[in-house]
mmCIF file of C-alpha atoms in Angstrom:
data_model
loop_
_atom_site.group_PDB
_atom_site.id
_atom_site.type_symbol
_atom_site.label_atom_id
_atom_site.label_comp_id
_atom_site.label_asym_id
_atom_site.label_seq_id
_atom_site.Cartn_x
_atom_site.Cartn_y
_atom_site.Cartn_z
ATOM 1 C CA MET S 1 -29.601 0.127 66.177
ATOM 2 C CA PHE S 2 -31.040 -1.866 63.284
ATOM 3 C CA LYS S 3 -31.804 1.382 61.439
ATOM 4 C CA LYS S 4 -28.176 2.469 61.852
ATOM 5 C CA ILE S 5 -26.895 -0.857 60.503
ATOM 6 C CA HIS S 6 -29.333 -0.593 57.581
ATOM 7 C CA ARG S 7 -28.096 2.915 56.768
ATOM 8 C CA GLU S 8 -24.465 1.772 56.847
ATOM 9 C CA LEU S 9 -25.210 -1.196 54.595
ATOM 10 C CA LYS S 10 -27.065 1.065 52.180
ATOM 11 C CA LYS S 11 -24.113 3.486 52.073
ATOM 12 C CA GLU S 12 -21.696 0.635 51.431
ATOM 13 C CA SER S 13 -23.938 -0.722 48.658
ATOM 14 C CA CYS S 14 -24.159 2.689 46.988
ATOM 15 C CA ARG S 15 -20.409 3.107 47.281
ATOM 16 C CA LYS S 16 -19.819 -0.259 45.545
ATOM 17 C CA ILE S 17 -22.315 0.565 42.795
ATOM 18 C CA GLY S 18 -20.660 3.949 42.275
ATOM 19 C CA ASN S 19 -17.237 2.355 42.081
ATOM 20 C CA GLY S 20 -18.603 -0.183 39.625
ATOM 21 C CA PHE S 21 -19.926 2.561 37.352
ATOM 22 C CA LEU S 22 -16.579 4.358 37.600
ATOM 23 C CA VAL S 23 -14.676 1.224 36.584
ATOM 24 C CA MET S 24 -17.061 0.572 33.679
ATOM 25 C CA ALA S 25 -16.730 4.171 32.512
ATOM 26 C CA LEU S 26 -12.941 3.913 32.646
ATOM 27 C CA ILE S 27 -12.985 0.654 30.663
ATOM 28 C CA CYS S 28 -15.254 2.207 28.024
ATOM 29 C CA CYS S 29 -12.924 5.206 27.703
ATOM 30 C CA LEU S 30 -9.899 2.956 27.288
ATOM 31 C CA MET S 31 -11.712 0.845 24.695
ATOM 32 C CA PHE S 32 -12.678 3.982 22.774
ATOM 33 C CA VAL S 33 -9.119 5.334 22.806
ATOM 34 C CA SER S 34 -7.801 1.931 21.729
ATOM 35 C CA TYR S 35 -10.340 1.763 18.910
ATOM 36 C CA GLN S 36 -9.458 5.250 17.739
ATOM 37 C CA ALA S 37 -5.760 4.357 17.711
ATOM 38 C CA THR S 38 -6.164 1.119 15.770
ATOM 39 C CA SER S 39 -8.877 2.186 13.333
ATOM 40 C CA ALA S 40 -7.385 5.500 12.206
ATOM 41 C CA VAL S 41 -7.310 5.516 8.406
ATOM 42 C CA ILE S 42 -6.088 8.167 6.010
ATOM 43 C CA THR S 43 -9.192 9.321 4.154
ATOM 44 C CA SER S 44 -7.738 11.901 1.799
ATOM 45 C CA ALA S 45 -4.514 13.071 0.174
ATOM 46 C CA LYS S 46 -5.604 16.312 -1.439
ATOM 47 C CA VAL S 47 -3.515 18.910 -3.204
ATOM 48 C CA GLY S 48 -5.821 21.832 -3.772
ATOM 49 C CA ASP S 49 -8.980 20.315 -5.240
ATOM 50 C CA ARG S 50 -7.236 17.178 -6.514
ATOM 51 C CA GLU S 51 -7.064 13.800 -4.812
ATOM 52 C CA LEU S 52 -3.734 12.180 -5.648
ATOM 53 C CA PRO S 53 -2.337 8.658 -5.423
ATOM 54 C CA ILE S 54 1.225 8.026 -4.269
ATOM 55 C CA TYR S 55 3.684 8.260 -7.172
ATOM 56 C CA CYS S 56 6.867 8.280 -5.090
ATOM 57 C CA VAL S 57 8.085 8.998 -1.561
ATOM 58 C CA ASP S 58 10.257 11.747 -0.129
ATOM 59 C CA THR S 59 13.125 9.954 1.605
ATOM 60 C CA THR S 60 16.851 10.374 2.156
ATOM 61 C CA GLU S 61 17.352 6.600 2.208
ATOM 62 C CA LYS S 62 18.579 5.249 -1.122
ATOM 63 C CA LYS S 63 15.764 2.784 -1.624
ATOM 64 C CA VAL S 64 13.215 2.218 -4.394
ATOM 65 C CA ALA S 65 10.163 -0.015 -4.666
ATOM 66 C CA LEU S 66 9.657 -2.520 -7.476
ATOM 67 C CA SER S 67 6.116 -3.456 -8.483
ATOM 68 C CA PHE S 68 4.523 -5.819 -10.992
ATOM 69 C CA ASP S 69 1.030 -5.534 -12.428
ATOM 70 C CA ALA S 70 -0.493 -8.981 -12.933
ATOM 71 C CA ALA S 71 -3.583 -8.920 -15.124
ATOM 72 C CA TRP S 72 -2.825 -11.723 -17.569
ATOM 73 C CA GLY S 73 -0.287 -14.486 -18.061
ATOM 74 C CA ALA S 74 1.904 -16.313 -15.554
ATOM 75 C CA GLU S 75 4.261 -18.229 -17.834
ATOM 76 C CA ASP S 76 7.306 -16.290 -16.617
ATOM 77 C CA PHE S 77 6.233 -16.217 -12.971
ATOM 78 C CA PRO S 78 8.655 -18.985 -11.814
ATOM 79 C CA ARG S 79 11.616 -17.273 -13.475
ATOM 80 C CA ILE S 80 10.689 -13.918 -11.973
ATOM 81 C CA MET S 81 10.469 -15.490 -8.515
ATOM 82 C CA ASP S 82 13.858 -17.165 -8.938
ATOM 83 C CA VAL S 83 15.546 -13.907 -9.955
ATOM 84 C CA LEU S 84 13.986 -12.062 -7.018
ATOM 85 C CA ASP S 85 15.196 -14.810 -4.682
ATOM 86 C CA LYS S 86 18.684 -14.616 -6.190
ATOM 87 C CA HIS S 87 18.849 -10.913 -5.341
ATOM 88 C CA LYS S 88 17.044 -11.377 -2.006
ATOM 89 C CA VAL S 89 14.477 -8.820 -3.141
ATOM 90 C CA LYS S 90 10.829 -8.486 -2.111
ATOM 91 C CA VAL S 91 8.374 -6.710 -4.407
ATOM 92 C CA THR S 92 4.692 -5.826 -4.745
ATOM 93 C CA PHE S 93 2.311 -7.676 -7.080
ATOM 94 C CA PHE S 94 -0.892 -5.833 -8.040
ATOM 95 C CA MET S 95 -3.359 -8.519 -9.129
ATOM 96 C CA THR S 96 -6.716 -8.519 -10.885
ATOM 97 C CA GLY S 97 -9.497 -10.834 -9.806
ATOM 98 C CA GLY S 98 -9.143 -12.856 -12.994
ATOM 99 C CA TRP S 99 -5.427 -13.374 -12.419
ATOM 100 C CA VAL S 100 -6.086 -14.505 -8.849
ATOM 101 C CA GLU S 101 -8.672 -17.037 -10.059
ATOM 102 C CA ASP S 102 -6.451 -18.346 -12.857
ATOM 103 C CA ASN S 103 -3.274 -18.529 -10.762
ATOM 104 C CA PRO S 104 -4.143 -19.378 -7.144
ATOM 105 C CA ASP S 105 -0.857 -21.232 -6.622
ATOM 106 C CA CYS S 106 1.082 -18.147 -7.725
ATOM 107 C CA VAL S 107 -0.822 -16.005 -5.235
ATOM 108 C CA LYS S 108 -0.034 -18.450 -2.434
ATOM 109 C CA GLU S 109 3.610 -18.554 -3.520
ATOM 110 C CA LEU S 110 3.855 -14.769 -3.326
ATOM 111 C CA VAL S 111 2.635 -14.842 0.260
ATOM 112 C CA LYS S 112 4.933 -17.746 1.104
ATOM 113 C CA ARG S 113 7.966 -15.856 -0.212
ATOM 114 C CA GLY S 114 7.091 -12.661 1.646
ATOM 115 C CA HIS S 115 6.037 -10.374 -1.201
ATOM 116 C CA ASP S 116 3.320 -7.706 -1.039
ATOM 117 C CA LEU S 117 -0.081 -8.435 -2.548
ATOM 118 C CA GLY S 118 -1.897 -5.461 -4.037
ATOM 119 C CA ASN S 119 -5.379 -4.923 -5.464
ATOM 120 C CA HIS S 120 -5.571 -4.154 -9.207
ATOM 121 C CA SER S 121 -9.402 -4.386 -9.429
ATOM 122 C CA GLU S 122 -11.622 -7.284 -10.401
ATOM 123 C CA HIS S 123 -12.031 -6.720 -14.153
ATOM 124 C CA HIS S 124 -9.297 -4.185 -15.043
ATOM 125 C CA TYR S 125 -11.859 -1.559 -16.040
ATOM 126 C CA ASP S 126 -11.044 2.121 -16.326
ATOM 127 C CA MET S 127 -12.312 3.042 -12.856
ATOM 128 C CA THR S 128 -13.175 6.600 -13.899
ATOM 129 C CA THR S 129 -15.886 5.331 -16.259
ATOM 130 C CA ILE S 130 -17.934 3.168 -13.879
ATOM 131 C CA SER S 131 -20.479 3.895 -11.158
ATOM 132 C CA GLN S 132 -19.669 4.264 -7.476
ATOM 133 C CA GLU S 133 -21.323 0.928 -6.751
ATOM 134 C CA GLU S 134 -19.135 -0.717 -9.397
ATOM 135 C CA LYS S 135 -16.000 0.957 -8.021
ATOM 136 C CA ASP S 136 -16.729 -0.466 -4.583
ATOM 137 C CA SER S 137 -17.361 -3.909 -6.042
ATOM 138 C CA GLU S 138 -14.173 -3.854 -8.146
ATOM 139 C CA LEU S 139 -12.055 -3.456 -5.014
ATOM 140 C CA LYS S 140 -14.062 -5.568 -2.597
ATOM 141 C CA THR S 141 -14.406 -8.615 -4.859
ATOM 142 C CA VAL S 142 -10.646 -9.043 -5.311
ATOM 143 C CA HIS S 143 -9.990 -8.269 -1.661
ATOM 144 C CA ASP S 144 -12.358 -11.025 -0.563
ATOM 145 C CA LYS S 145 -10.912 -13.533 -3.049
ATOM 146 C CA VAL S 146 -7.359 -13.002 -1.844
ATOM 147 C CA LYS S 147 -8.325 -13.054 1.813
ATOM 148 C CA LYS S 148 -10.265 -16.296 1.370
ATOM 149 C CA LEU S 149 -7.405 -17.884 -0.571
ATOM 150 C CA THR S 150 -4.495 -16.779 1.626
ATOM 151 C CA GLY S 151 -5.778 -14.902 4.680
ATOM 152 C CA TYR S 152 -3.832 -11.857 3.431
ATOM 153 C CA GLU S 153 -5.425 -8.425 3.999
ATOM 154 C CA MET S 154 -4.488 -6.222 1.036
ATOM 155 C CA TYR S 155 -4.219 -2.463 1.570
ATOM 156 C CA LEU S 156 -2.413 -1.257 -1.570
ATOM 157 C CA PHE S 157 -4.434 -0.427 -4.706
ATOM 158 C CA ARG S 158 -3.281 0.459 -8.200
ATOM 159 C CA PRO S 159 -6.010 1.632 -10.588
ATOM 160 C CA PRO S 160 -5.984 -0.113 -13.989
ATOM 161 C CA TYR S 161 -4.237 1.871 -16.732
ATOM 162 C CA GLY S 162 -3.178 4.332 -14.033
ATOM 163 C CA ALA S 163 -6.532 6.027 -14.643
ATOM 164 C CA TYR S 164 -8.010 7.884 -11.690
ATOM 165 C CA ASP S 165 -10.022 10.898 -10.635
ATOM 166 C CA ASN S 166 -11.052 12.263 -7.247
ATOM 167 C CA ASP S 167 -13.780 9.655 -6.831
ATOM 168 C CA VAL S 168 -11.425 6.743 -7.522
ATOM 169 C CA ILE S 169 -8.907 7.954 -4.937
ATOM 170 C CA LYS S 170 -11.611 8.686 -2.366
ATOM 171 C CA THR S 171 -13.037 5.198 -2.924
ATOM 172 C CA ALA S 172 -9.649 3.604 -2.310
ATOM 173 C CA TYR S 173 -9.115 5.444 0.962
ATOM 174 C CA ALA S 174 -12.702 4.816 2.078
ATOM 175 C CA MET S 175 -12.067 1.089 1.626
ATOM 176 C CA HIS S 176 -8.848 1.267 3.675
ATOM 177 C CA TYR S 177 -6.511 1.218 0.666
ATOM 178 C CA TYR S 178 -3.524 3.387 -0.178
ATOM 179 C CA PRO S 179 -3.750 4.287 -3.902
ATOM 180 C CA ILE S 180 -0.415 3.698 -5.639
ATOM 181 C CA GLN S 181 0.887 4.894 -9.016
ATOM 182 C CA TRP S 182 4.523 4.879 -10.167
ATOM 183 C CA SER S 183 7.273 7.349 -11.008
ATOM 184 C CA VAL S 184 9.415 5.049 -13.195
ATOM 185 C CA ASP S 185 7.652 3.158 -16.005
ATOM 186 C CA SER S 186 9.741 0.343 -17.484
ATOM 187 C CA LEU S 187 7.579 0.445 -20.636
ATOM 188 C CA ASP S 188 8.013 -3.327 -20.745
ATOM 189 C CA TRP S 189 4.469 -3.625 -22.077
ATOM 190 C CA LYS S 190 5.609 -2.036 -25.355
ATOM 191 C CA ASN S 191 7.803 -5.094 -26.077
ATOM 192 C CA TYR S 192 10.811 -3.057 -27.219
ATOM 193 C CA GLY S 193 13.207 -5.710 -25.930
ATOM 194 C CA VAL S 194 15.442 -6.557 -22.984
ATOM 195 C CA ASP S 195 17.936 -3.702 -23.413
ATOM 196 C CA SER S 196 15.134 -1.173 -23.667
ATOM 197 C CA ILE S 197 13.674 -2.215 -20.300
ATOM 198 C CA ILE S 198 17.053 -2.074 -18.555
ATOM 199 C CA THR S 199 17.994 1.307 -20.028
ATOM 200 C CA THR S 200 14.558 2.827 -19.468
ATOM 201 C CA VAL S 201 14.538 1.940 -15.775
ATOM 202 C CA CYS S 202 18.188 2.356 -14.837
ATOM 203 C CA ASN S 203 18.696 5.661 -16.692
ATOM 204 C CA HIS S 204 15.257 7.116 -15.951
ATOM 205 C CA LYS S 205 15.279 10.787 -14.958
ATOM 206 C CA ALA S 206 12.887 10.012 -12.087
ATOM 207 C CA LEU S 207 15.034 7.203 -10.676
ATOM 208 C CA ALA S 208 15.868 8.534 -7.222
ATOM 209 C CA PRO S 209 15.404 7.585 -3.576
ATOM 210 C CA GLY S 210 11.708 6.873 -3.006
ATOM 211 C CA ALA S 211 10.890 5.989 -6.627
ATOM 212 C CA ILE S 212 8.260 3.375 -7.467
ATOM 213 C CA ILE S 213 9.084 1.238 -10.516
ATOM 214 C CA LEU S 214 6.364 -0.299 -12.704
ATOM 215 C CA CYS S 215 6.792 -3.636 -14.498
ATOM 216 C CA HIS S 216 4.350 -6.274 -15.761
ATOM 217 C CA ASN S 217 4.789 -9.956 -15.001
ATOM 218 C CA GLY S 218 3.188 -10.928 -18.311
ATOM 219 C CA ALA S 219 5.230 -8.647 -20.595
ATOM 220 C CA LYS S 220 7.309 -10.450 -23.210
ATOM 221 C CA TYR S 221 10.842 -9.439 -22.142
ATOM 222 C CA THR S 222 10.465 -8.582 -18.440
ATOM 223 C CA ALA S 223 11.725 -11.872 -17.014
ATOM 224 C CA ASP S 224 14.764 -11.766 -19.316
ATOM 225 C CA ALA S 225 15.610 -8.192 -18.303
ATOM 226 C CA LEU S 226 15.010 -8.526 -14.562
ATOM 227 C CA ASP S 227 18.352 -9.973 -13.426
ATOM 228 C CA THR S 228 20.470 -7.339 -15.172
ATOM 229 C CA MET S 229 18.083 -4.560 -14.174
ATOM 230 C CA LEU S 230 18.323 -5.483 -10.485
ATOM 231 C CA THR S 231 22.106 -5.814 -10.690
ATOM 232 C CA ASN S 232 22.356 -2.358 -12.263
ATOM 233 C CA LEU S 233 20.139 -0.793 -9.591
ATOM 234 C CA GLU S 234 22.168 -2.446 -6.856
ATOM 235 C CA GLU S 235 25.421 -1.203 -8.413
ATOM 236 C CA GLN S 236 23.956 2.301 -8.300
ATOM 237 C CA GLY S 237 23.556 1.809 -4.555
ATOM 238 C CA TYR S 238 19.804 1.284 -4.421
ATOM 239 C CA LYS S 239 18.072 -1.056 -2.019
ATOM 240 C CA ILE S 240 14.958 -2.582 -3.618
ATOM 241 C CA VAL S 241 11.969 -2.916 -1.293
ATOM 242 C CA PRO S 242 8.248 -3.684 -1.567
ATOM 243 C CA ILE S 243 5.919 -0.686 -1.563
ATOM 244 C CA SER S 244 4.741 -1.500 1.957
ATOM 245 C CA LYS S 245 8.293 -0.803 3.174
ATOM 246 C CA LEU S 246 8.560 2.480 1.267
ATOM 247 C CA ILE S 247 5.375 4.461 1.848
ATOM 248 C CA MET S 248 4.274 6.230 5.023
ATOM 249 C CA LYS S 249 1.062 4.921 6.554
ATOM 250 C CA GLU S 250 0.098 8.122 8.427
ATOM 251 C CA ASN S 251 1.145 11.715 9.162
ATOM 252 C CA PHE S 252 1.877 12.598 5.554
ATOM 253 C CA HIS S 253 0.754 14.908 2.789
ATOM 254 C CA MET S 254 1.244 15.038 -0.970
ATOM 255 C CA ASP S 255 2.842 17.598 -3.242
ATOM 256 C CA ALA S 256 1.513 18.437 -6.697
ATOM 257 C CA THR S 257 3.620 15.712 -8.344
ATOM 258 C CA GLY S 258 2.194 12.942 -6.171
ATOM 259 C CA LYS S 259 5.234 12.712 -3.914
ATOM 260 C CA GLN S 260 4.391 11.535 -0.405
ATOM 261 C CA ILE S 261 6.015 13.757 2.224
ATOM 262 C CA ALA S 262 6.124 13.392 6.001
ATOM 263 C CA ASP S 263 4.127 16.104 7.765
ATOM 264 C CA ASN S 264 7.153 17.183 9.792
ATOM 265 C CA ALA S 265 9.599 17.106 6.868
ATOM 266 C CA GLU S 266 9.571 20.854 6.087
ATOM 267 C CA LYS S 267 9.816 21.741 9.770
ATOM 268 C CA GLN S 268 12.748 19.355 10.179
ATOM 269 C CA LYS S 269 14.557 20.791 7.143
ATOM 270 C CA THR S 270 14.046 24.342 8.449
ATOM 271 C CA THR S 271 15.390 23.354 11.866
ATOM 272 C CA GLU S 272 18.444 21.685 10.323
ATOM 273 C CA ALA S 273 19.119 24.788 8.204
ATOM 274 C CA VAL S 274 18.991 27.028 11.294
ATOM 275 C CA ILE S 275 21.308 24.687 13.228
ATOM 276 C CA HIS S 276 23.852 24.630 10.422
#
C-alpha cells in the first residue's frame, strides 16, 4: 500500500515538474517574440550597391517636413520658435554636440514645445573622412548628451554637409538611426536674402507631397523669411510636419533618388489600376 502511495506521489510530482517546464518554455517563447517585435530595426536601405539616406517620402498626403540644422548660433532661436508657434507647426532640429552644450535651454525648449530632436554629429566633421571608431563616437556622444539633458532618445541623423557613403549610412542604421537628407534646400546659408529663401523653397521643382525642406537656424535671413515661407506653403495646401511624422519606420524600400516607398505601394497601385 505504501509503495502504491509513493508511486502516485512520484507521478504527481513529475507531472507538476513537467507542467512547470512547459510554462517556463511558453514564457520564454513569448518573451522572445516580444523582444523580436520591439527590437526590430531597419539595418539597410540599399539600391543596388548603394546605401541611401531618406531624401523624401512617397505619399499621397499633401504634407512636407521642415527641418533646421543647428551647428552654430542661437540668436534667432526665440523668433523662430514664436513663428512656428504662430503657425502651430512642429519641425525637426538636427543638432551638433557643440550646439547642445552651448544652448542647453534651447534644447529643453524644443522638447517642451514638441519638436523633433535629431543628431547632427558631435563635431560636424565630414563623416566620410573619419574612421569607423570616430563615426560611432560622433553619433553616440551627441546622443548621450541629449538623453542626459532631456531624456529624449534621438533616432534621426543628418550627416554634416550632407556627405555620406555606404559606411556612414550603415553606421547610422547600426546605431538605431534613420539617416535623413533633404529634397528642398532653402539655400539660406548663402545669405542671398529673405526673398531668395521664400522663392527658392516655395517654387522649388522638388516641392511636392513628402518633401523634406532644409533650413539653418543660424543663417542670417532665415528667421525673417520663415513667417512668409510658412504662409505660402500653407496657401499651397501643404501641411508642415516634423520628419518623425513623415517617414516610414519599417516595411519600406528606397528608389534611386532616395525616395522612401512603402513595400506594398507598387502592389497597391497595380491592384487599383486593375480595379479601375
